[in-house]
Short mmCIF file of C-alpha atoms in Angstrom, two decimals:
data_model
loop_
_atom_site.label_atom_id
_atom_site.label_comp_id
_atom_site.label_asym_id
_atom_site.label_seq_id
_atom_site.Cartn_x
_atom_site.Cartn_y
_atom_site.Cartn_z
CA UNK A 48 -19.94 19.12 -37.96
CA UNK A 49 -17.44 21.00 -35.78
CA UNK A 50 -15.13 23.11 -37.88
CA UNK A 51 -11.52 23.05 -36.72
CA UNK A 52 -9.57 23.99 -39.87
CA UNK A 53 -10.10 27.39 -41.43
CA UNK A 54 -8.86 26.62 -44.99
CA UNK A 55 -11.06 23.57 -45.48
CA UNK A 56 -14.02 25.29 -43.85
CA UNK A 57 -13.97 28.41 -45.94
CA UNK A 58 -13.59 26.52 -49.19
CA UNK A 59 -16.58 24.46 -48.09
CA UNK A 60 -18.54 27.65 -47.38
CA UNK A 61 -17.67 29.21 -50.71
CA UNK A 62 -18.77 26.14 -52.63
CA UNK A 63 -22.01 26.06 -50.71
CA UNK A 64 -22.51 29.75 -51.36
CA UNK A 65 -21.94 29.35 -55.07
CA UNK A 66 -24.32 26.41 -55.35
CA UNK A 67 -26.97 27.36 -52.85
CA UNK A 68 -27.12 31.06 -53.39
CA UNK A 69 -28.83 32.41 -50.32
CA UNK A 70 -27.24 29.89 -47.96
CA UNK A 71 -23.96 31.49 -47.03
CA UNK A 72 -23.04 30.78 -43.41
CA UNK A 73 -22.38 27.78 -41.21
CA UNK A 74 -23.10 27.79 -37.46
CA UNK A 75 -20.16 26.41 -35.49
CA UNK A 76 -19.22 25.99 -31.84
CA UNK A 77 -16.47 28.40 -30.99
CA UNK A 78 -13.08 27.17 -29.83
CA UNK A 79 -10.21 29.31 -28.65
CA UNK A 80 -7.18 29.02 -30.91
CA UNK A 81 -3.75 28.40 -29.49
CA UNK A 82 -2.13 30.39 -32.29
CA UNK A 83 -0.55 33.76 -31.66
CA UNK A 84 -2.79 36.70 -32.54
CA UNK A 85 -3.49 40.23 -31.41
CA UNK A 86 -6.03 39.98 -28.64
CA UNK A 87 -8.88 42.51 -28.58
CA UNK A 88 -9.78 43.37 -25.00
CA UNK A 89 -13.29 44.65 -25.87
CA UNK A 90 -15.93 42.42 -24.34
CA UNK A 91 -18.34 40.87 -26.83
CA UNK A 92 -21.90 41.10 -25.50
CA UNK A 93 -24.12 38.72 -27.51
CA UNK A 94 -27.73 39.53 -28.38
CA UNK A 95 -30.39 37.93 -30.55
CA UNK A 96 -29.16 39.97 -33.51
CA UNK A 97 -26.06 39.32 -35.62
CA UNK A 98 -23.07 41.39 -34.48
CA UNK A 99 -19.62 41.70 -36.03
CA UNK A 100 -16.84 39.96 -34.10
CA UNK A 101 -13.74 42.13 -34.16
CA UNK A 102 -10.36 40.62 -34.98
CA UNK A 103 -8.79 39.04 -31.87
CA UNK A 104 -11.97 39.54 -29.85
CA UNK A 105 -12.89 36.63 -27.54
CA UNK A 106 -16.49 35.46 -27.59
CA UNK A 107 -18.40 33.23 -25.13
CA UNK A 108 -18.94 29.59 -25.98
CA UNK A 109 -22.28 28.29 -27.22
CA UNK A 110 -23.03 31.15 -29.67
CA UNK A 111 -24.23 30.93 -33.25
CA UNK A 112 -21.25 32.06 -35.39
CA UNK A 113 -21.12 32.66 -39.14
CA UNK A 114 -18.85 34.15 -41.77
CA UNK A 115 -20.62 36.75 -43.84
CA UNK A 116 -19.25 36.24 -47.35
CA UNK A 117 -20.45 39.61 -48.51
CA UNK A 118 -18.36 41.45 -45.94
CA UNK A 119 -15.74 38.81 -45.14
CA UNK A 120 -16.33 39.36 -41.41
CA UNK A 121 -17.30 36.97 -38.62
CA UNK A 122 -20.65 37.55 -36.96
CA UNK A 123 -22.22 36.00 -33.87
CA UNK A 124 -25.48 36.01 -31.94
CA UNK A 125 -27.30 34.05 -29.23
CA UNK A 126 -28.83 30.72 -30.25
CA UNK A 127 -32.56 30.77 -30.89
CA UNK A 128 -34.74 28.61 -28.66
CA UNK A 129 -35.24 26.05 -31.42
CA UNK A 130 -31.51 25.89 -32.03
CA UNK A 131 -30.71 25.33 -28.33
CA UNK A 132 -32.87 22.21 -28.31
CA UNK A 133 -30.98 20.64 -31.20
CA UNK A 134 -28.02 18.34 -30.51
CA UNK A 135 -26.33 19.07 -33.82
CA UNK A 136 -24.95 22.37 -35.06
CA UNK A 137 -24.41 21.15 -38.61
CA UNK A 138 -27.42 22.92 -40.16
CA UNK A 139 -26.86 25.55 -42.79
CA UNK A 140 -28.45 28.86 -41.79
CA UNK A 141 -29.58 31.35 -44.40
CA UNK A 142 -28.25 34.88 -44.15
CA UNK A 143 -31.14 37.26 -43.83
CA UNK A 144 -31.13 40.03 -46.42
CA UNK A 145 -34.00 42.09 -47.69
CA UNK A 146 -32.59 42.18 -51.16
CA UNK A 147 -32.68 38.49 -52.22
CA UNK A 148 -31.26 39.23 -55.63
CA UNK A 149 -28.22 40.93 -54.09
CA UNK A 150 -27.84 37.98 -51.63
CA UNK A 151 -27.77 35.44 -54.47
CA UNK A 152 -25.20 37.42 -56.46
CA UNK A 153 -21.62 36.89 -55.25
CA UNK A 154 -19.18 39.00 -57.14
CA UNK A 155 -15.51 38.27 -57.62
CA UNK A 156 -14.80 41.38 -55.56
CA UNK A 157 -16.76 40.01 -52.57
CA UNK A 158 -15.04 36.67 -52.83
CA UNK A 159 -11.61 38.30 -52.90
CA UNK A 160 -12.56 40.35 -49.85
CA UNK A 161 -13.68 37.21 -48.02
CA UNK A 162 -10.54 35.27 -48.85
CA UNK A 163 -8.34 38.21 -47.88
CA UNK A 164 -9.00 37.45 -44.21
CA UNK A 165 -8.11 33.78 -44.55
CA UNK A 166 -4.70 32.30 -43.75
CA UNK A 167 -4.10 29.83 -46.56
CA UNK A 168 -0.44 29.35 -45.71
CA UNK A 169 -1.15 26.35 -43.51
CA UNK A 170 -1.26 22.86 -44.96
CA UNK A 171 -3.62 20.76 -42.87
CA UNK A 172 -2.52 17.51 -44.46
CA UNK A 173 1.13 18.19 -43.77
CA UNK A 174 0.32 19.17 -40.19
CA UNK A 175 -1.65 15.97 -39.65
CA UNK A 176 1.19 13.88 -41.05
CA UNK A 177 3.67 15.52 -38.71
CA UNK A 178 1.37 14.90 -35.76
CA UNK A 179 0.97 11.28 -36.79
CA UNK A 180 4.74 10.82 -36.90
CA UNK A 181 5.06 12.37 -33.43
CA UNK A 182 2.46 9.96 -32.09
CA UNK A 183 4.29 7.00 -33.62
CA UNK A 184 7.53 7.99 -31.93
CA UNK A 185 5.88 8.39 -28.53
CA UNK A 186 3.61 5.33 -28.49
CA UNK A 187 4.12 1.72 -29.49
CA UNK A 188 1.88 0.19 -32.18
CA UNK A 189 -1.19 -1.65 -30.98
CA UNK A 190 -0.13 -4.93 -32.61
CA UNK A 191 3.17 -4.82 -30.76
CA UNK A 192 1.45 -4.11 -27.43
CA UNK A 193 -1.04 -6.89 -28.09
CA UNK A 194 1.76 -9.42 -28.58
CA UNK A 195 3.41 -8.31 -25.34
CA UNK A 196 0.18 -8.67 -23.40
CA UNK A 197 -0.39 -12.12 -24.87
CA UNK A 198 3.08 -13.16 -23.75
CA UNK A 199 2.46 -11.70 -20.29
CA UNK A 200 -0.87 -13.48 -19.96
CA UNK A 201 0.79 -16.77 -20.76
CA UNK A 202 3.03 -16.27 -17.72
CA UNK A 203 0.31 -15.26 -15.25
CA UNK A 204 -0.16 -17.86 -12.51
CA UNK A 205 -2.76 -18.21 -9.80
CA UNK A 206 -1.56 -18.31 -6.20
CA UNK A 207 -2.38 -22.01 -6.13
CA UNK A 208 -0.20 -22.69 -9.17
CA UNK A 209 2.59 -20.51 -7.86
CA UNK A 210 2.67 -22.17 -4.43
CA UNK A 211 2.50 -25.59 -6.05
CA UNK A 212 5.52 -24.77 -8.20
CA UNK A 213 7.50 -23.40 -5.26
CA UNK A 214 6.77 -26.49 -3.17
CA UNK A 215 7.80 -28.79 -6.02
CA UNK A 216 11.04 -26.87 -6.47
CA UNK A 217 11.77 -26.89 -2.74
CA UNK A 218 11.09 -30.60 -2.48
CA UNK A 219 13.23 -31.43 -5.51
CA UNK A 220 16.32 -29.31 -4.93
CA UNK A 221 19.29 -30.18 -2.75
CA UNK A 222 21.05 -26.90 -3.47
CA UNK A 223 21.09 -24.53 -0.50
CA UNK A 224 21.20 -21.41 -2.67
CA UNK A 225 18.09 -22.54 -4.51
CA UNK A 226 16.42 -23.29 -1.19
CA UNK A 227 17.19 -19.79 0.06
CA UNK A 228 15.63 -18.22 -3.03
CA UNK A 229 12.51 -20.38 -2.78
CA UNK A 230 12.09 -19.77 0.95
CA UNK A 231 12.42 -16.02 0.45
CA UNK A 232 9.60 -16.14 -2.11
CA UNK A 233 7.48 -18.33 0.15
CA UNK A 234 7.88 -16.00 3.11
CA UNK A 235 6.57 -13.14 0.99
CA UNK A 236 3.49 -15.04 -0.21
CA UNK A 237 2.65 -16.67 3.13
CA UNK A 238 2.06 -13.31 4.81
CA UNK A 239 -1.23 -13.37 2.89
CA UNK A 240 -3.88 -15.13 4.97
CA UNK A 241 -5.40 -17.32 2.25
CA UNK A 242 -2.03 -18.26 0.80
CA UNK A 243 -0.85 -19.54 4.18
CA UNK A 244 -3.94 -21.74 4.51
CA UNK A 245 -3.46 -23.02 0.98
CA UNK A 246 0.19 -23.74 1.72
CA UNK A 247 -0.68 -25.73 4.83
CA UNK A 248 -3.30 -27.72 2.89
CA UNK A 249 -0.55 -28.69 0.43
CA UNK A 250 1.50 -30.16 3.31
CA UNK A 251 3.98 -27.31 3.08
CA UNK A 252 4.35 -27.15 6.87
CA UNK A 253 5.61 -30.73 6.97
CA UNK A 254 8.25 -29.95 4.36
CA UNK A 255 9.48 -26.93 6.33
CA UNK A 256 9.64 -29.01 9.50
CA UNK A 257 11.87 -31.49 7.65
CA UNK A 258 14.22 -28.65 6.69
CA UNK A 259 14.46 -27.53 10.32
CA UNK A 260 15.38 -31.04 11.42
CA UNK A 261 17.69 -31.77 8.49
CA UNK A 262 21.47 -31.95 8.87
CA UNK A 263 21.94 -31.40 5.13
CA UNK A 264 21.00 -27.73 5.12
CA UNK A 265 23.07 -24.78 6.26
CA UNK A 266 22.13 -22.23 8.91
CA UNK A 267 21.00 -19.69 6.32
CA UNK A 268 18.37 -22.13 5.09
CA UNK A 269 17.21 -22.92 8.63
CA UNK A 270 17.09 -19.20 9.43
CA UNK A 271 14.83 -18.55 6.41
CA UNK A 272 12.74 -21.61 7.26
CA UNK A 273 11.97 -20.11 10.69
CA UNK A 274 10.93 -16.83 9.09
CA UNK A 275 8.74 -18.61 6.55
CA UNK A 276 6.99 -20.60 9.26
CA UNK A 277 6.47 -17.43 11.29
CA UNK A 278 4.86 -15.75 8.28
CA UNK A 279 2.45 -18.67 7.91
CA UNK A 280 1.58 -18.91 11.65
CA UNK A 281 1.19 -15.23 12.49
CA UNK A 282 -2.44 -14.30 13.09
CA UNK A 283 -3.72 -17.34 11.20
CA UNK A 284 -5.72 -19.70 13.48
CA UNK A 285 -6.30 -22.31 10.77
CA UNK A 286 -2.59 -22.67 10.05
CA UNK A 287 -1.79 -22.59 13.78
CA UNK A 288 -4.22 -25.45 14.38
CA UNK A 289 -2.69 -27.52 11.59
CA UNK A 290 0.79 -26.88 12.99
CA UNK A 291 -0.40 -27.94 16.45
CA UNK A 292 -1.80 -31.19 15.07
CA UNK A 293 1.46 -31.88 13.24
CA UNK A 294 3.32 -31.51 16.53
CA UNK A 295 5.21 -28.28 15.96
CA UNK A 296 5.23 -27.21 19.63
CA UNK A 297 7.33 -30.11 20.97
CA UNK A 298 9.54 -30.01 17.86
CA UNK A 299 10.33 -26.31 18.37
CA UNK A 300 11.00 -26.82 22.09
CA UNK A 301 13.36 -29.70 21.35
CA UNK A 302 15.27 -27.59 18.82
CA UNK A 303 15.54 -24.72 21.32
CA UNK A 304 17.07 -27.11 23.85
CA UNK A 305 19.57 -28.67 21.44
CA UNK A 306 20.50 -25.83 19.07
CA UNK A 307 23.96 -24.33 19.61
CA UNK A 308 23.76 -21.44 17.15
CA UNK A 309 22.37 -18.36 18.92
CA UNK A 310 21.02 -16.83 15.71
CA UNK A 311 19.00 -19.95 14.95
CA UNK A 312 17.72 -20.12 18.54
CA UNK A 313 16.66 -16.49 18.30
CA UNK A 314 14.68 -17.27 15.14
CA UNK A 315 13.22 -20.40 16.72
CA UNK A 316 11.93 -18.20 19.56
CA UNK A 317 10.27 -15.98 16.95
CA UNK A 318 8.62 -18.97 15.26
CA UNK A 319 7.42 -20.35 18.60
CA UNK A 320 5.94 -17.00 19.63
CA UNK A 321 3.92 -16.70 16.39
CA UNK A 322 2.48 -20.16 17.03
CA UNK A 323 1.55 -19.50 20.68
CA UNK A 324 0.09 -16.00 20.52
CA UNK A 325 -3.72 -15.85 20.69
CA UNK A 326 -3.86 -19.65 20.52
CA UNK A 327 -4.57 -21.11 23.99
CA UNK A 328 -4.53 -24.72 22.72
CA UNK A 329 -0.92 -24.28 21.60
CA UNK A 330 -0.07 -22.58 24.93
CA UNK A 331 -1.48 -25.60 26.75
CA UNK A 332 0.72 -27.88 24.62
CA UNK A 333 3.66 -25.59 25.43
CA UNK A 334 3.13 -26.16 29.16
CA UNK A 335 2.56 -29.90 28.74
CA UNK A 336 5.83 -30.37 26.83
CA UNK A 337 8.07 -28.50 29.25
CA UNK A 338 7.93 -25.06 27.69
CA UNK A 339 8.46 -23.23 31.00
CA UNK A 340 11.55 -25.30 31.75
CA UNK A 341 12.96 -24.53 28.30
CA UNK A 342 12.45 -20.79 28.82
CA UNK A 343 14.07 -20.87 32.27
CA UNK A 344 17.05 -22.80 30.88
CA UNK A 345 17.58 -20.21 28.15
CA UNK A 346 17.66 -17.42 30.73
CA UNK A 347 19.93 -19.29 33.15
CA UNK A 348 22.54 -20.31 30.62
CA UNK A 349 25.86 -18.58 31.29
CA UNK A 350 26.84 -16.33 28.42
CA UNK A 351 23.50 -16.81 26.75
CA UNK A 352 22.68 -14.31 24.04
CA UNK A 353 21.06 -11.27 25.63
CA UNK A 354 18.59 -10.96 22.76
CA UNK A 355 17.38 -14.52 23.30
CA UNK A 356 16.87 -13.95 27.03
CA UNK A 357 14.97 -10.74 26.37
CA UNK A 358 12.80 -12.43 23.73
CA UNK A 359 11.99 -15.25 26.19
CA UNK A 360 11.02 -12.78 28.95
CA UNK A 361 8.86 -10.78 26.54
CA UNK A 362 7.08 -13.89 25.29
CA UNK A 363 6.14 -14.98 28.81
CA UNK A 364 4.87 -11.50 29.62
CA UNK A 365 2.84 -11.29 26.40
CA UNK A 366 1.11 -14.60 27.09
CA UNK A 367 0.28 -13.55 30.66
CA UNK A 368 -1.13 -10.19 29.52
CA UNK A 369 -3.10 -11.97 26.79
CA UNK A 370 -4.82 -14.13 29.42
CA UNK A 371 -5.42 -11.20 31.80
CA UNK A 372 -7.04 -9.11 29.06
CA UNK A 373 -9.22 -11.88 27.65
CA UNK A 374 -12.99 -11.31 27.70
CA UNK A 375 -15.32 -13.29 29.96
CA UNK A 376 -16.68 -15.34 27.05
CA UNK A 377 -13.28 -16.91 26.35
CA UNK A 378 -11.77 -16.69 29.82
CA UNK A 379 -12.55 -20.32 30.59
CA UNK A 380 -10.31 -21.42 27.70
CA UNK A 381 -7.34 -19.94 29.56
CA UNK A 382 -8.21 -21.41 32.98
CA UNK A 383 -5.71 -24.25 32.71
CA UNK A 384 -2.95 -22.01 31.34
CA UNK A 385 -1.14 -20.91 34.50
CA UNK A 386 2.08 -19.51 33.05
CA UNK A 387 2.60 -16.91 35.79
CA UNK A 388 2.24 -19.46 38.59
CA UNK A 389 4.60 -21.90 36.93
CA UNK A 390 7.24 -19.23 36.37
CA UNK A 391 7.10 -18.27 40.05
CA UNK A 392 8.18 -21.81 40.94
CA UNK A 393 11.46 -21.13 39.14
CA UNK A 394 12.24 -17.86 40.96
CA UNK A 395 11.19 -15.75 38.00
CA UNK A 396 11.30 -12.46 39.96
CA UNK A 397 14.99 -12.88 40.74
CA UNK A 398 15.82 -13.78 37.14
CA UNK A 399 14.08 -10.71 35.73
CA UNK A 400 15.64 -8.43 38.38
CA UNK A 401 19.09 -9.75 37.54
CA UNK A 402 18.46 -9.19 33.84
CA UNK A 403 17.60 -5.54 34.53
CA UNK A 404 20.57 -4.76 36.79
CA UNK A 405 23.06 -6.46 34.47
CA UNK A 406 21.81 -4.67 31.37
CA UNK A 407 23.62 -1.70 29.89
CA UNK A 408 21.88 1.37 31.34
CA UNK A 409 22.28 3.26 28.08
CA UNK A 410 20.53 0.57 26.03
CA UNK A 411 17.17 2.23 26.51
CA UNK A 412 15.35 -0.02 24.06
CA UNK A 413 16.18 -3.23 25.94
CA UNK A 414 15.52 -1.63 29.32
CA UNK A 415 12.13 -0.35 28.16
CA UNK A 416 11.15 -3.86 27.06
CA UNK A 417 12.26 -5.29 30.41
CA UNK A 418 10.28 -2.66 32.32
CA UNK A 419 7.20 -3.55 30.29
CA UNK A 420 7.66 -7.23 31.14
CA UNK A 421 7.97 -6.41 34.86
CA UNK A 422 4.63 -4.57 35.09
CA UNK A 423 2.51 -7.75 34.98
CA UNK A 424 4.56 -9.23 37.88
CA UNK A 425 4.44 -6.20 40.17
CA UNK A 426 2.11 -7.76 42.75
CA UNK A 427 3.69 -11.21 42.90
CA UNK A 428 7.26 -9.89 42.73
CA UNK A 429 6.79 -6.84 44.98
CA UNK A 430 9.34 -7.87 47.62
CA UNK A 431 11.98 -8.60 45.03
CA UNK A 432 11.26 -5.58 42.86
CA UNK A 433 11.34 -3.14 45.80
CA UNK A 434 15.08 -3.67 45.95
CA UNK A 435 15.24 -2.26 42.40
CA UNK A 436 13.96 1.22 43.35
CA UNK A 437 17.48 2.74 43.52
CA UNK A 438 18.23 1.19 40.11
CA UNK A 439 15.01 2.62 38.69
CA UNK A 440 15.89 6.08 40.05
CA UNK A 441 19.32 5.88 38.46
CA UNK A 442 17.86 4.75 35.14
CA UNK A 443 15.56 7.75 35.20
CA UNK A 444 18.49 10.12 35.77
CA UNK A 445 20.57 8.51 33.01
CA UNK A 446 17.72 8.74 30.53
CA UNK A 447 16.86 12.37 31.33
CA UNK A 448 20.50 13.35 31.02
CA UNK A 449 20.72 11.66 27.61
CA UNK A 450 17.33 12.98 26.48
CA UNK A 451 16.72 16.37 28.14
CA UNK A 452 13.28 17.95 27.87
CA UNK A 453 11.81 14.75 26.45
CA UNK A 454 8.87 12.85 27.88
CA UNK A 455 8.55 9.33 26.47
CA UNK A 456 7.22 5.85 27.08
CA UNK A 457 10.46 5.07 28.86
CA UNK A 458 9.95 7.66 31.59
CA UNK A 459 6.24 6.80 31.80
CA UNK A 460 7.11 3.14 32.44
CA UNK A 461 9.62 4.07 35.12
CA UNK A 462 7.10 6.30 36.86
CA UNK A 463 4.35 3.70 36.62
CA UNK A 464 6.52 0.88 37.97
CA UNK A 465 7.86 2.96 40.87
CA UNK A 466 4.34 4.11 41.77
CA UNK A 467 2.98 0.56 41.80
CA UNK A 468 5.85 -0.74 43.91
CA UNK A 469 5.34 1.97 46.51
CA UNK A 470 1.64 1.26 46.84
CA UNK A 471 0.41 -1.20 49.47
CA UNK A 472 -0.86 -4.32 47.77
CA UNK A 473 -3.93 -6.20 48.91
CA UNK A 474 -1.67 -9.01 50.08
CA UNK A 475 0.12 -6.65 52.47
CA UNK A 476 -3.09 -5.70 54.31
#
């Protein structure tokens, strides 16, 4: 038994001493007290013999400690080999004394001397009660916590149940505010790969397509519908395939051609790009349903939103780079996807050059994205792009002036593009 409370311990020792005679000490594991006391700096060096522990003197852990009732002093020594092998330290150890009669006789004077060193002012029961009250104020009762957890567990839903509920709510409501809330939740959950597949298996894609085509929803709902579809399509081949089979590619192209709200068209471009990326079958459908013509129309439209034009140019470049970087094993899948060649039929080089020269020279983000899109057309657009060298030089000067002592992707792109344009292509030989 580990002894933690001096008053209880000493009373226990005295009773044992009175009843057992020669048994007068209890071995305990030492613990440092947090109470204030005068610390003795003398180092206690334990041996195999009992030594007196001075008041306030620190002793190492793992020693055999006893209270000698004849002297009222604490004593300590190293554990014997037999004692070290024992798990428990609850054994009573007899105090060795040559005079057994003197050991068995405990006088009132010795008892008074022993109790003189004890602090009996503390009330362990009171202290424990105070501690218990402190614990009650800091922590909630177990029964109360158990009820809360039971209530929480009743509300826990699997992803399948949650998506089912959201779809039911979306299908049943005709309130646009409710639709916005539901779509926001769906977008969050559909970023998870398995949830998006589950959603498509529940015919959720068809419901979202209905919302895009509906005249009874406002632009906020259509905007969120585009984002939700993008979350489901992005990097998820199974969902992309289901969307392709439903006919999403021609539907999105038709909406891009007929939509008058630039913000919705911008989001439709986002949704289309998530469906086409890394999915050659959808890219083939894009070409078959007039996707190139739709992109060219967006760029040619007078007063068209600059963000939409830039997004269209970036998408075409990304799909071309995707094909160029594809490994040999899958290269044959992209053989029939000739996006670069088809764009060249619509004077793509001139359109991109015009976009660069008409752009604000201080909008470095947009210019950097345009420069990136031009790199993959350097060879086929060399003649047209050579006329841009003065513009590229000026852009470099403007950027350095605005960002002195800074080397960035922007300047690297400018240098790379100028270097490629000045090189003699294989077609020029």
